[in-house]
C-alpha cells in the first residue's frame, strides 16, 4: 500500500531521481574504495617505512573522502526536495478530494480524522520518503559492495561477513513485525485524541456552563494515556533494535579479528587486509543500520498510507455531471418532484415523496417540528447531498446536471450554523463575488441590518474576523452570513433558520429589507419562529419527512392541525389570528 501510494507520485520527479541515484552511486563507490586504499597505505607504506607512499596514499584517501562527502550532501539535499514535493502533492490531493466530499462522506470520516490524515499521516509518509530516497540505493550497494570487496581480500574471512547479514536481518525483522500493529494503533489513538481536543475547544462554553471541566480532563487523560501506552510499547521495541544490532556487530568484529589473526600468522593475509575487512564490516553494518532505520519508520508510514489511501479512494456521492448545463434562462423557479432522501444504513428515510414549488417573486416558508427534515430538504438544492428519490429542478433542469460554477451563481444558501472564515469582514463578504465594490458590501450590510455594528468597528470593512467568526456574537454572524449571500445576488435565496439568533425587532427589520431586496427572486425560508414565516406567500408544513400541508398562514391555521399546534406553542389564539 505504501509503495503503491508513493511510486505514481514520484513519476513527475524523474530527472531529480536520476540525479539522486547517480550521486548515491558516486558516494557508495567512494566509500567502498576507502578501506582498500587504507589497506594499501598500511601494507606498502607503513609496514615498509615508505613515507612517500603513506603521503600519496593519504592524499588519495582525502580526495576520495571529499568526493564522498560532497556526493552525500548533494544526494541528501536532492532526496529531501523530492520527498517534500511528493508530500506537498499528496496533501493537495487529499485536500482536493475532501473538498469534493458531500456532507455524507465528511460525516463518515469526521473532521478530526480528516485533519489527522491530511497532516500527521502525510507527515509520516514524508519522513519515510526522505529515508527511502536517501538510503534505499546506498544501503544495498554498501552491503553488496562491502561483501564483494571483502571477498577480493580473503574468501575464508569474508564468510564471517556473509554470515553477519542474515543473522542481523532475522533479528531486526522479528522486531519490526511486532511493531507494525502498534504503529497502526497509534494512528487510531491520535485520531481519538484529536477529536476529543477539538470537541473541548469548540464546546468550551458548554463544558464550563455545566462545570464538566474535571470530566473532560479525565476523558482527555484516558485517551492520552492510551496513546502513551501504545507509544511506549512501540518505543521499547525501537530501543531494543539498536542494542541487538550493536551486539551482533561486536561479536562479528571479535570473530573477524580472531580468524584474521590466524590468517595473518599463517601468511595468507596481510595486516592491511584485516584493517580493510574491519572497514567493510563497518560499512556492511552501516548499510544494515540504514535498512533498520528505514524499517523502523515503515510500519507507521504504512498505517498512514492506508488511511490516506482510504480518503483518496472514497468517491463523493455528489458526482459532477459528465455533460453539465452551463446556463439557465429561467427566472429561478424551484421544483421538488417526489423527493426522498435516506442516509446510508438508515432504517427509515428522512424525506418521503416531497413535492414543492417555489416561484420567483414569492417567499416560500418551510416549517415543522425538530427532525422533520427541513434542513435536509434545503441541503438538496445546492447539492450538499443528492436526493435518493425524485428530482430537484431549477428552471426545469435537474440540479444534478448543473455545472458547479452555475450552481454557485444560481443558489445562495445561508446555513443553520453560519460560518465565517478568518480574514476580514470584506474578505468574507466577497467570498461569493470577489470583484464586489465597497458600495455593494455596504448595501448588503444595510439590508442585513449589520451596517451599524460594522461602522462602530475601528477598521470598518477591514475589521479582523477570527476563525469561525468567534469574535462576533451569534446574531452578528448570522447577519454577516446573510450579507455575504446578498453580495453574490443569486436567483434562489435559501435561508436555513438564519434568523434564530436575532431579536424580534431586528428580525422584523431584516425581513422587511429582504423583501424589497429579493423582489423578483425565489426565496425559501426554514424557520422555527412563526413570526418569521407567517407573512410568507406559501407555507409548507413538514412532519416526519412528509408534506402534510401547504397554504397561507390563515388557511393552514384553520385547516392543518400540525401547523396549528406549532403556532399555538408560540402564540395565543388572538396573536395567531
Coordinates of C-alpha atoms in Angstrom, one line a residue:
X1 CA 0.0 0.0 0.0
X2 CA 2.8 2.4 0.9
X3 CA 4.8 2.0 -2.2
X4 CA 1.6 1.9 -4.4
X5 CA 0.9 5.3 -3.0
X6 CA 4.4 6.7 -3.4
X7 CA 5.5 5.3 -6.8
X8 CA 3.0 7.1 -9.0
X9 CA 3.6 10.4 -7.3
X10 CA 7.4 10.1 -7.9
X11 CA 7.0 10.0 -11.7
X12 CA 6.9 13.8 -12.1
X13 CA 10.4 13.8 -10.4
X14 CA 12.2 11.5 -12.9
X15 CA 15.1 13.9 -13.6
X16 CA 15.9 14.6 -9.9
X17 CA 15.6 10.9 -9.2
X18 CA 18.2 10.0 -11.9
X19 CA 20.5 12.7 -10.4
X20 CA 19.9 11.2 -6.9
X21 CA 20.8 7.7 -8.0
X22 CA 24.0 8.9 -9.7
X23 CA 25.0 10.9 -6.6
X24 CA 24.4 7.9 -4.3
X25 CA 26.3 5.6 -6.7
X26 CA 29.3 8.0 -6.5
X27 CA 29.0 8.2 -2.7
X28 CA 28.9 4.4 -2.4
X29 CA 31.8 3.7 -4.7
X30 CA 33.9 6.3 -2.8
X31 CA 33.0 4.7 0.5
X32 CA 33.9 1.2 -0.8
X33 CA 37.3 2.5 -2.2
X34 CA 38.5 3.9 1.2
X35 CA 39.2 0.6 3.1
X36 CA 41.1 -0.8 0.1
X37 CA 43.2 2.4 -0.1
X38 CA 43.8 2.2 3.6
X39 CA 45.0 -1.4 3.3
X40 CA 47.4 -0.3 0.6
X41 CA 48.8 2.5 2.7
X42 CA 49.4 0.1 5.6
X43 CA 50.9 -2.8 3.7
X44 CA 53.0 -0.8 1.2
X45 CA 53.7 2.3 3.2
X46 CA 53.6 1.9 7.0
X47 CA 55.0 -1.6 7.2
X48 CA 57.8 -0.8 4.7
X49 CA 58.5 2.6 6.2
X50 CA 57.8 4.3 2.8
X51 CA 56.8 7.8 3.9
X52 CA 56.2 8.9 0.3
X53 CA 53.7 6.1 -0.2
X54 CA 52.0 7.0 3.0
X55 CA 51.7 10.6 2.0
X56 CA 50.5 9.9 -1.5
X57 CA 48.0 7.3 -0.3
X58 CA 46.8 9.6 2.4
X59 CA 46.2 12.4 -0.2
X60 CA 44.3 10.0 -2.4
X61 CA 42.1 8.9 0.6
X62 CA 41.5 12.6 1.5
X63 CA 40.4 13.3 -2.1
X64 CA 38.0 10.3 -2.2
X65 CA 36.6 11.4 1.2
X66 CA 35.9 14.9 0.0
X67 CA 34.2 13.4 -3.1
X68 CA 32.1 11.1 -0.8
X69 CA 31.1 14.0 1.5
X70 CA 30.1 16.2 -1.5
X71 CA 28.1 13.4 -3.2
X72 CA 26.4 12.5 0.1
X73 CA 25.4 16.1 0.9
X74 CA 24.1 16.7 -2.7
X75 CA 22.2 13.4 -2.5
X76 CA 20.6 14.2 0.8
X77 CA 19.5 17.7 -0.4
X78 CA 18.1 16.2 -3.6
X79 CA 16.2 13.4 -1.8
X80 CA 14.8 15.8 0.7
X81 CA 13.5 18.1 -2.0
X82 CA 11.8 15.2 -3.8
X83 CA 10.2 13.9 -0.6
X84 CA 8.9 17.4 0.3
X85 CA 7.5 17.8 -3.2
X86 CA 5.7 14.4 -3.0
X87 CA 4.2 15.2 0.4
X88 CA 3.1 18.6 -0.9
X89 CA 1.4 17.0 -3.9
X90 CA -0.2 14.3 -1.6
X91 CA -1.6 16.9 0.8
X92 CA -3.0 18.9 -2.1
X93 CA -4.6 15.7 -3.5
X94 CA -6.2 14.8 -0.2
X95 CA -7.4 18.3 0.3
X96 CA -9.0 18.4 -3.1
X97 CA -10.7 15.1 -2.5
X98 CA -12.1 16.2 0.8
X99 CA -13.4 19.4 -0.9
X100 CA -15.3 17.1 -3.3
X101 CA -17.0 15.2 -0.4
X102 CA -20.6 15.7 0.3
X103 CA -21.9 16.0 3.9
X104 CA -22.3 12.2 3.8
X105 CA -18.6 11.4 3.3
X106 CA -17.4 14.2 5.7
X107 CA -19.7 12.7 8.4
X108 CA -18.4 9.2 7.7
X109 CA -14.7 10.2 8.4
X110 CA -15.3 13.1 10.8
X111 CA -13.4 16.4 10.9
X112 CA -10.8 15.2 13.4
X113 CA -9.8 12.2 11.4
X114 CA -9.6 14.1 8.1
X115 CA -7.3 16.7 9.7
X116 CA -5.1 13.9 11.1
X117 CA -4.9 12.1 7.7
X118 CA -4.1 15.4 5.9
X119 CA -1.3 16.4 8.3
X120 CA 0.1 13.7 10.6
X121 CA -0.4 10.8 8.3
X122 CA 1.1 12.6 5.3
X123 CA 4.0 13.7 7.6
X124 CA 4.8 10.1 8.4
X125 CA 4.8 9.2 4.7
X126 CA 7.1 12.2 4.0
X127 CA 9.5 11.1 6.7
X128 CA 9.6 7.6 5.2
X129 CA 10.1 9.0 1.7
X130 CA 13.1 11.0 2.8
X131 CA 14.6 7.9 4.3
X132 CA 13.9 5.8 1.2
X133 CA 15.3 8.4 -1.2
X134 CA 18.5 8.9 0.8
X135 CA 19.1 5.3 1.9
X136 CA 17.3 2.8 -0.4
X137 CA 20.0 3.0 -3.1
X138 CA 23.0 3.5 -0.8
X139 CA 22.2 0.7 1.7
X140 CA 22.1 -2.3 -0.6
X141 CA 25.0 -1.0 -2.7
X142 CA 27.1 -0.7 0.5
X143 CA 26.0 -4.1 1.7
X144 CA 26.7 -6.0 -1.5
X145 CA 29.7 -3.9 -2.4
X146 CA 31.2 -4.4 1.0
X147 CA 30.9 -8.2 0.8
X148 CA 32.2 -8.2 -2.8
X149 CA 35.3 -6.1 -1.8
X150 CA 35.8 -8.4 1.2
X151 CA 35.8 -11.5 -1.0
X152 CA 38.6 -9.9 -3.1
X153 CA 40.7 -9.5 0.0
X154 CA 40.3 -13.1 1.5
X155 CA 37.5 -15.6 0.9
X156 CA 37.6 -17.6 4.2
X157 CA 37.5 -14.4 6.2
X158 CA 34.7 -13.0 4.0
X159 CA 32.5 -15.9 5.0
X160 CA 32.3 -14.4 8.5
X161 CA 31.0 -11.2 7.0
X162 CA 28.5 -13.1 4.8
X163 CA 27.0 -14.9 7.9
X164 CA 26.6 -11.4 9.6
X165 CA 23.9 -10.2 7.2
X166 CA 21.3 -13.0 7.6
X167 CA 21.7 -13.1 11.3
X168 CA 21.2 -9.3 11.5
X169 CA 18.3 -9.4 9.1
X170 CA 16.5 -12.1 11.1
X171 CA 16.9 -10.3 14.4
X172 CA 15.7 -7.0 13.1
X173 CA 12.8 -8.5 11.1
X174 CA 11.4 -10.2 14.2
X175 CA 11.2 -6.8 16.0
X176 CA 9.8 -4.9 13.0
X177 CA 6.9 -7.4 12.6
X178 CA 5.8 -6.8 16.2
X179 CA 6.0 -3.0 15.7
X180 CA 3.6 -2.8 12.7
X181 CA 0.3 -3.3 14.6
X182 CA 1.4 -1.0 17.4
X183 CA 2.0 1.9 14.9
X184 CA -1.4 1.3 13.3
X185 CA -3.0 1.5 16.7
X186 CA -1.0 4.7 17.5
X187 CA -2.6 6.5 14.5
X188 CA -6.1 5.5 15.6
X189 CA -5.4 6.9 19.0
X190 CA -4.0 10.1 17.6
X191 CA -7.4 10.4 15.8
X192 CA -9.2 9.9 19.1
X193 CA -7.1 12.4 21.0
X194 CA -7.5 15.0 18.2
X195 CA -11.3 14.5 18.2
X196 CA -11.6 14.9 22.0
X197 CA -9.4 18.0 21.9
X198 CA -11.5 19.6 19.1
X199 CA -14.7 18.9 21.0
X200 CA -13.3 20.5 24.1
X201 CA -12.0 23.6 22.3
X202 CA -15.2 24.1 20.3
X203 CA -17.5 23.3 23.2
X204 CA -15.6 25.1 26.0
X205 CA -18.6 27.3 26.9
X206 CA -20.8 24.2 27.4
X207 CA -18.2 22.5 29.4
X208 CA -17.8 25.5 31.7
X209 CA -21.6 26.1 31.9
X210 CA -22.2 22.6 33.2
X211 CA -19.0 22.6 35.3
X212 CA -17.7 19.5 33.5
X213 CA -14.1 20.5 33.4
X214 CA -13.0 17.6 35.5
X215 CA -14.9 15.1 33.4
X216 CA -13.4 16.4 30.2
X217 CA -9.9 16.4 31.7
X218 CA -10.4 12.8 32.7
X219 CA -11.8 11.9 29.2
X220 CA -8.8 13.5 27.5
X221 CA -6.4 11.9 30.0
X222 CA -7.8 8.5 29.3
X223 CA -7.3 8.9 25.5
X224 CA -3.9 10.4 26.1
X225 CA -2.9 7.5 28.4
X226 CA -4.0 5.0 25.7
X227 CA -1.8 6.8 23.2
X228 CA 1.1 6.9 25.7
X229 CA 0.7 3.2 26.4
X230 CA 0.9 2.2 22.7
X231 CA 3.7 4.6 22.0
X232 CA 5.6 3.3 25.0
X233 CA 5.4 -0.3 23.7
X234 CA 6.5 0.8 20.3
X235 CA 9.3 2.9 21.8
X236 CA 10.6 -0.1 23.8
X237 CA 10.8 -2.2 20.7
X238 CA 12.6 0.6 18.8
X239 CA 15.0 1.0 21.7
X240 CA 15.7 -2.8 21.6
X241 CA 16.7 -2.8 17.9
X242 CA 20.0 -0.8 18.2
X243 CA 21.4 -2.8 21.1
X244 CA 20.7 -6.0 19.1
X245 CA 22.5 -4.7 16.1
X246 CA 25.5 -3.5 18.1
X247 CA 25.8 -6.8 20.0
X248 CA 25.8 -8.8 16.7
X249 CA 28.3 -6.3 15.2
X250 CA 30.7 -6.5 18.1
X251 CA 30.5 -10.3 18.1
X252 CA 31.3 -10.4 14.4
X253 CA 34.2 -8.0 14.9
X254 CA 35.6 -10.3 17.5
X255 CA 35.2 -13.3 15.2
X256 CA 36.9 -11.4 12.3
X257 CA 39.9 -10.3 14.5
X258 CA 40.3 -13.9 15.8
X259 CA 40.1 -15.6 12.4
X260 CA 42.1 -12.8 10.8
X261 CA 44.9 -13.1 13.3
X262 CA 45.4 -16.7 12.4
X263 CA 45.3 -15.9 8.7
X264 CA 48.0 -13.2 9.2
X265 CA 50.1 -15.6 11.3
X266 CA 49.9 -18.2 8.5
X267 CA 50.9 -15.6 5.9
X268 CA 47.6 -15.9 4.0
X269 CA 46.5 -12.4 4.8
X270 CA 48.3 -9.0 5.2
X271 CA 47.7 -6.8 8.2
X272 CA 46.2 -4.1 5.9
X273 CA 43.7 -6.7 4.6
X274 CA 42.4 -7.3 8.2
X275 CA 42.0 -3.5 8.7
X276 CA 40.2 -3.4 5.3
X277 CA 37.9 -6.2 6.5
X278 CA 37.0 -4.3 9.6
X279 CA 36.2 -1.3 7.4
X280 CA 34.0 -3.4 5.2
X281 CA 32.3 -4.8 8.3
X282 CA 31.6 -1.3 9.5
X283 CA 30.2 -0.4 6.1
X284 CA 28.0 -3.5 6.0
X285 CA 26.8 -2.8 9.5
X286 CA 26.0 0.8 8.5
X287 CA 24.0 -0.5 5.5
X288 CA 22.1 -2.8 7.7
X289 CA 21.6 0.0 10.2
X290 CA 20.2 2.2 7.4
X291 CA 17.8 -0.5 6.4
X292 CA 16.9 -0.9 10.0
X293 CA 16.2 2.8 10.4
X294 CA 14.0 2.5 7.3
X295 CA 12.1 -0.5 8.6
X296 CA 11.5 1.3 11.9
X297 CA 9.6 4.0 10.2
X298 CA 7.9 1.8 7.7
X299 CA 5.1 0.4 9.9
X300 CA 3.9 3.9 10.9
X301 CA 4.2 5.1 7.4
X302 CA 2.2 2.1 6.1
X303 CA -0.6 2.8 8.6
X304 CA -0.6 6.4 7.4
X305 CA -0.7 5.4 3.8
X306 CA -3.6 3.1 4.4
X307 CA -5.6 5.9 6.0
X308 CA -4.7 8.4 3.2
X309 CA -5.5 5.9 0.5
X310 CA -8.9 5.4 2.1
X311 CA -9.7 9.1 1.7
X312 CA -8.3 9.2 -1.9
X313 CA -10.3 6.0 -2.8
X314 CA -13.6 7.4 -1.5
X315 CA -15.7 8.8 -4.2
X316 CA -18.2 11.6 -3.4
X317 CA -21.9 10.6 -3.5
X318 CA -22.4 14.0 -5.2
X319 CA -20.9 13.4 -8.7
X320 CA -20.2 16.3 -11.1
X321 CA -22.2 15.9 -14.3
X322 CA -20.5 14.5 -17.4
X323 CA -22.2 17.0 -19.7
X324 CA -23.1 19.9 -17.4
X325 CA -25.7 22.6 -18.1
X326 CA -23.7 25.8 -18.2
X327 CA -26.6 28.3 -18.5
X328 CA -30.1 28.7 -17.2
X329 CA -32.6 31.0 -18.9
X330 CA -35.5 31.0 -16.5
X331 CA -36.2 33.4 -13.6
X332 CA -35.2 30.9 -10.8
X333 CA -38.2 28.5 -10.4
X334 CA -37.5 25.8 -7.9
X335 CA -39.4 22.5 -8.0
X336 CA -39.1 19.4 -5.9
X337 CA -40.7 16.4 -7.6
X338 CA -41.3 13.4 -5.3
X339 CA -38.0 13.9 -3.5
X340 CA -36.9 11.4 -0.9
X341 CA -33.6 11.0 1.0
X342 CA -32.2 8.2 3.1
X343 CA -28.9 8.2 4.9
X344 CA -26.7 5.1 4.3
X345 CA -27.7 2.3 6.6
X346 CA -30.7 4.1 8.0
X347 CA -33.9 2.1 8.6
X348 CA -36.2 5.0 7.6
X349 CA -35.7 7.7 5.0
X350 CA -35.5 11.3 6.2
X351 CA -37.8 12.6 3.4
X352 CA -40.7 10.8 1.7
X353 CA -42.0 11.9 -1.7
X354 CA -41.8 15.6 -1.0
X355 CA -43.4 17.8 -3.7
X356 CA -42.8 21.6 -3.5
X357 CA -42.8 24.6 -5.9
X358 CA -41.1 27.9 -5.0
X359 CA -41.8 30.7 -7.6
X360 CA -39.8 33.8 -8.3
X361 CA -41.1 36.9 -6.6
X362 CA -42.5 34.8 -3.7
X363 CA -41.4 33.7 -0.3
X364 CA -41.9 30.0 0.4
X365 CA -41.5 29.0 4.1
X366 CA -40.9 25.5 5.4
X367 CA -41.9 24.7 9.0
X368 CA -42.1 21.6 11.0
X369 CA -41.0 20.1 14.3
X370 CA -37.4 19.3 15.1
X371 CA -36.2 16.3 13.0
X372 CA -38.9 16.7 10.3
X373 CA -36.3 17.1 7.6
X374 CA -36.4 20.8 6.9
X375 CA -32.6 21.4 6.8
X376 CA -32.1 18.2 4.8
X377 CA -34.6 19.3 2.3
X378 CA -32.9 22.6 1.8
X379 CA -29.5 21.0 1.5
X380 CA -30.6 19.0 -1.5
X381 CA -31.0 22.2 -3.6
X382 CA -27.3 23.2 -3.6
X383 CA -26.3 19.5 -3.7
X384 CA -24.8 19.3 -0.2
X385 CA -26.0 15.8 -0.8
X386 CA -28.2 14.3 -3.6
X387 CA -31.8 13.1 -3.3
X388 CA -32.1 9.3 -3.3
X389 CA -35.5 9.5 -4.9
X390 CA -37.2 12.0 -7.1
X391 CA -35.7 15.2 -8.7
X392 CA -34.8 18.7 -7.6
X393 CA -35.3 21.1 -10.5
X394 CA -34.2 24.7 -11.0
X395 CA -35.8 26.3 -14.1
X396 CA -36.7 22.9 -15.3
X397 CA -33.1 21.5 -15.1
X398 CA -32.2 18.8 -12.6
X399 CA -29.6 20.2 -10.2
X400 CA -27.5 17.1 -10.8
X401 CA -26.9 18.3 -14.3
X402 CA -25.9 21.8 -13.4
X403 CA -22.3 23.0 -13.7
X404 CA -20.9 23.6 -10.2
X405 CA -20.0 27.2 -11.1
X406 CA -23.5 27.8 -12.4
X407 CA -24.9 26.3 -9.2
X408 CA -22.8 28.7 -7.1
X409 CA -24.1 31.7 -9.1
X410 CA -27.7 30.5 -9.0
X411 CA -28.2 29.3 -5.4
X412 CA -27.3 31.2 -2.3
X413 CA -27.5 29.3 1.0
X414 CA -27.3 30.8 4.5
X415 CA -26.8 27.6 6.6
X416 CA -28.3 27.0 10.0
X417 CA -24.9 27.5 11.6
X418 CA -23.3 30.4 9.8
X419 CA -19.5 30.1 9.4
X420 CA -17.1 33.0 8.8
X421 CA -13.6 32.5 7.6
X422 CA -10.5 34.0 9.3
X423 CA -9.6 37.3 7.5
X424 CA -11.6 40.5 7.4
X425 CA -15.3 41.4 7.1
X426 CA -14.7 42.5 3.5
X427 CA -12.9 39.2 2.5
X428 CA -15.9 37.2 4.0
X429 CA -18.5 39.3 2.2
X430 CA -16.6 39.0 -1.1
X431 CA -16.5 35.2 -0.8
X432 CA -19.1 34.7 -3.4
X433 CA -18.2 37.7 -5.6
X434 CA -14.5 38.6 -5.3
X435 CA -14.9 41.7 -7.5
X436 CA -17.7 43.3 -5.4
X437 CA -17.2 47.0 -4.7
X438 CA -17.2 48.6 -1.2
X439 CA -20.6 50.2 -2.1
X440 CA -22.1 46.8 -2.8
X441 CA -20.7 45.5 0.5
X442 CA -22.2 48.4 2.5
X443 CA -25.5 48.0 0.6
X444 CA -25.7 44.3 1.6
X445 CA -24.8 45.1 5.2
X446 CA -27.6 47.8 5.3
X447 CA -30.1 45.2 4.1
X448 CA -28.8 42.6 6.6
X449 CA -29.1 45.1 9.4
X450 CA -25.3 44.7 10.0
X451 CA -24.1 48.1 8.9
X452 CA -24.4 49.8 12.3
X453 CA -22.2 47.4 14.2
X454 CA -19.6 47.2 11.4
X455 CA -19.3 51.1 11.3
X456 CA -18.7 51.0 15.1
X457 CA -15.6 48.9 14.5
X458 CA -12.3 50.9 14.1
X459 CA -11.3 49.2 10.9
X460 CA -14.8 49.0 9.4
X461 CA -14.9 46.6 6.5
X462 CA -11.2 45.7 7.2
X463 CA -12.0 44.6 10.8
X464 CA -10.5 41.2 11.5
X465 CA -12.6 38.1 11.7
X466 CA -11.2 35.2 13.7
X467 CA -11.7 31.5 12.7
X468 CA -15.4 30.7 12.6
X469 CA -16.2 34.3 13.4
X470 CA -15.7 33.7 17.1
X471 CA -15.1 37.4 17.8
X472 CA -18.7 38.2 16.8
X473 CA -22.0 37.3 18.5
X474 CA -24.3 34.7 17.1
X475 CA -26.7 37.3 15.8
X476 CA -23.8 39.3 14.2
X477 CA -22.5 36.2 12.5
X478 CA -26.0 35.4 11.1
X479 CA -26.3 38.9 9.7
X480 CA -22.9 38.9 8.1
X481 CA -23.7 35.5 6.6
X482 CA -26.9 36.9 5.1
X483 CA -25.0 39.9 3.8
X484 CA -22.5 37.6 2.2
X485 CA -25.2 35.9 0.2
X486 CA -26.8 39.2 -0.7
X487 CA -23.5 40.4 -2.2
X488 CA -23.5 37.4 -4.6
X489 CA -27.1 38.2 -5.7
X490 CA -28.2 34.6 -6.7
X491 CA -31.5 33.7 -8.2
X492 CA -32.5 31.5 -5.3
X493 CA -32.1 32.5 -1.7
X494 CA -32.2 29.7 0.8
X495 CA -32.4 30.7 4.5
X496 CA -32.0 27.7 6.8
X497 CA -33.2 29.1 10.2
X498 CA -30.9 32.0 9.6
X499 CA -32.8 34.4 11.9
X500 CA -32.9 32.3 15.0
X501 CA -30.3 34.5 16.9
X502 CA -32.0 37.8 16.1
X503 CA -34.2 39.7 18.4
X504 CA -37.8 40.3 17.3
X505 CA -37.2 43.9 16.2
X506 CA -34.1 43.1 14.1
X507 CA -35.9 40.1 12.7
X508 CA -38.8 42.3 11.5
X509 CA -36.5 45.0 10.1
X510 CA -34.4 42.4 8.3
X511 CA -37.4 40.6 6.8
X512 CA -38.8 43.9 5.5
X513 CA -35.5 44.9 3.9
X514 CA -35.0 41.4 2.4
X515 CA -38.5 41.5 0.9
X516 CA -37.5 44.7 -1.0
X517 CA -34.0 43.4 -1.9
X518 CA -35.1 40.0 -3.2
X519 CA -38.2 41.1 -5.1
X520 CA -38.2 39.0 -8.2
X521 CA -36.0 36.3 -6.8
X522 CA -37.1 32.9 -5.3
X523 CA -36.8 32.9 -1.5
X524 CA -37.1 29.8 0.6
X525 CA -37.1 30.2 4.4
X526 CA -36.8 27.5 7.0
X527 CA -37.7 28.8 10.4
X528 CA -38.9 27.8 13.9
X529 CA -40.3 31.2 14.8
X530 CA -43.8 31.6 13.5
X531 CA -43.5 35.4 13.3
X532 CA -40.7 34.9 10.7
X533 CA -42.9 32.8 8.3
X534 CA -46.5 34.0 8.9
X535 CA -46.3 36.6 6.1
X536 CA -44.8 34.2 3.5
X537 CA -46.7 33.7 0.3
X538 CA -46.7 30.0 0.8
X539 CA -46.0 27.9 3.8
X540 CA -45.1 24.2 3.5
X541 CA -45.6 22.0 6.7
X542 CA -43.3 19.0 7.1
X543 CA -44.0 16.2 9.6
X544 CA -41.7 13.2 9.8
X545 CA -40.3 13.9 6.3
X546 CA -43.7 14.3 4.6
X547 CA -45.5 17.3 3.4
X548 CA -48.7 17.4 5.4
X549 CA -49.9 20.9 4.5
X550 CA -49.4 23.8 2.0
X551 CA -51.0 27.2 2.1
X552 CA -51.0 30.6 3.7
X553 CA -50.8 31.3 7.4
X554 CA -54.5 31.8 7.7
X555 CA -55.6 28.7 5.7
X556 CA -53.2 26.4 7.5
X557 CA -54.1 27.8 10.9
X558 CA -57.7 26.9 10.1
X559 CA -57.2 23.5 8.3
X560 CA -53.9 22.0 9.3
X561 CA -53.6 20.6 12.9
X562 CA -49.8 20.2 12.7
X563 CA -49.3 23.8 11.8
X564 CA -51.9 24.9 14.3
X565 CA -50.1 23.0 17.0
X566 CA -46.8 24.7 16.1
X567 CA -48.4 28.2 16.1
X568 CA -50.2 27.8 19.4
X569 CA -47.0 26.6 21.0
X570 CA -45.6 30.1 20.4
X571 CA -48.7 32.4 20.2
X572 CA -52.1 32.8 21.8
X573 CA -55.2 32.4 19.7
X574 CA -55.6 36.1 19.4
X575 CA -52.0 36.7 18.3
X576 CA -52.1 33.8 15.8
X577 CA -55.3 35.3 14.2

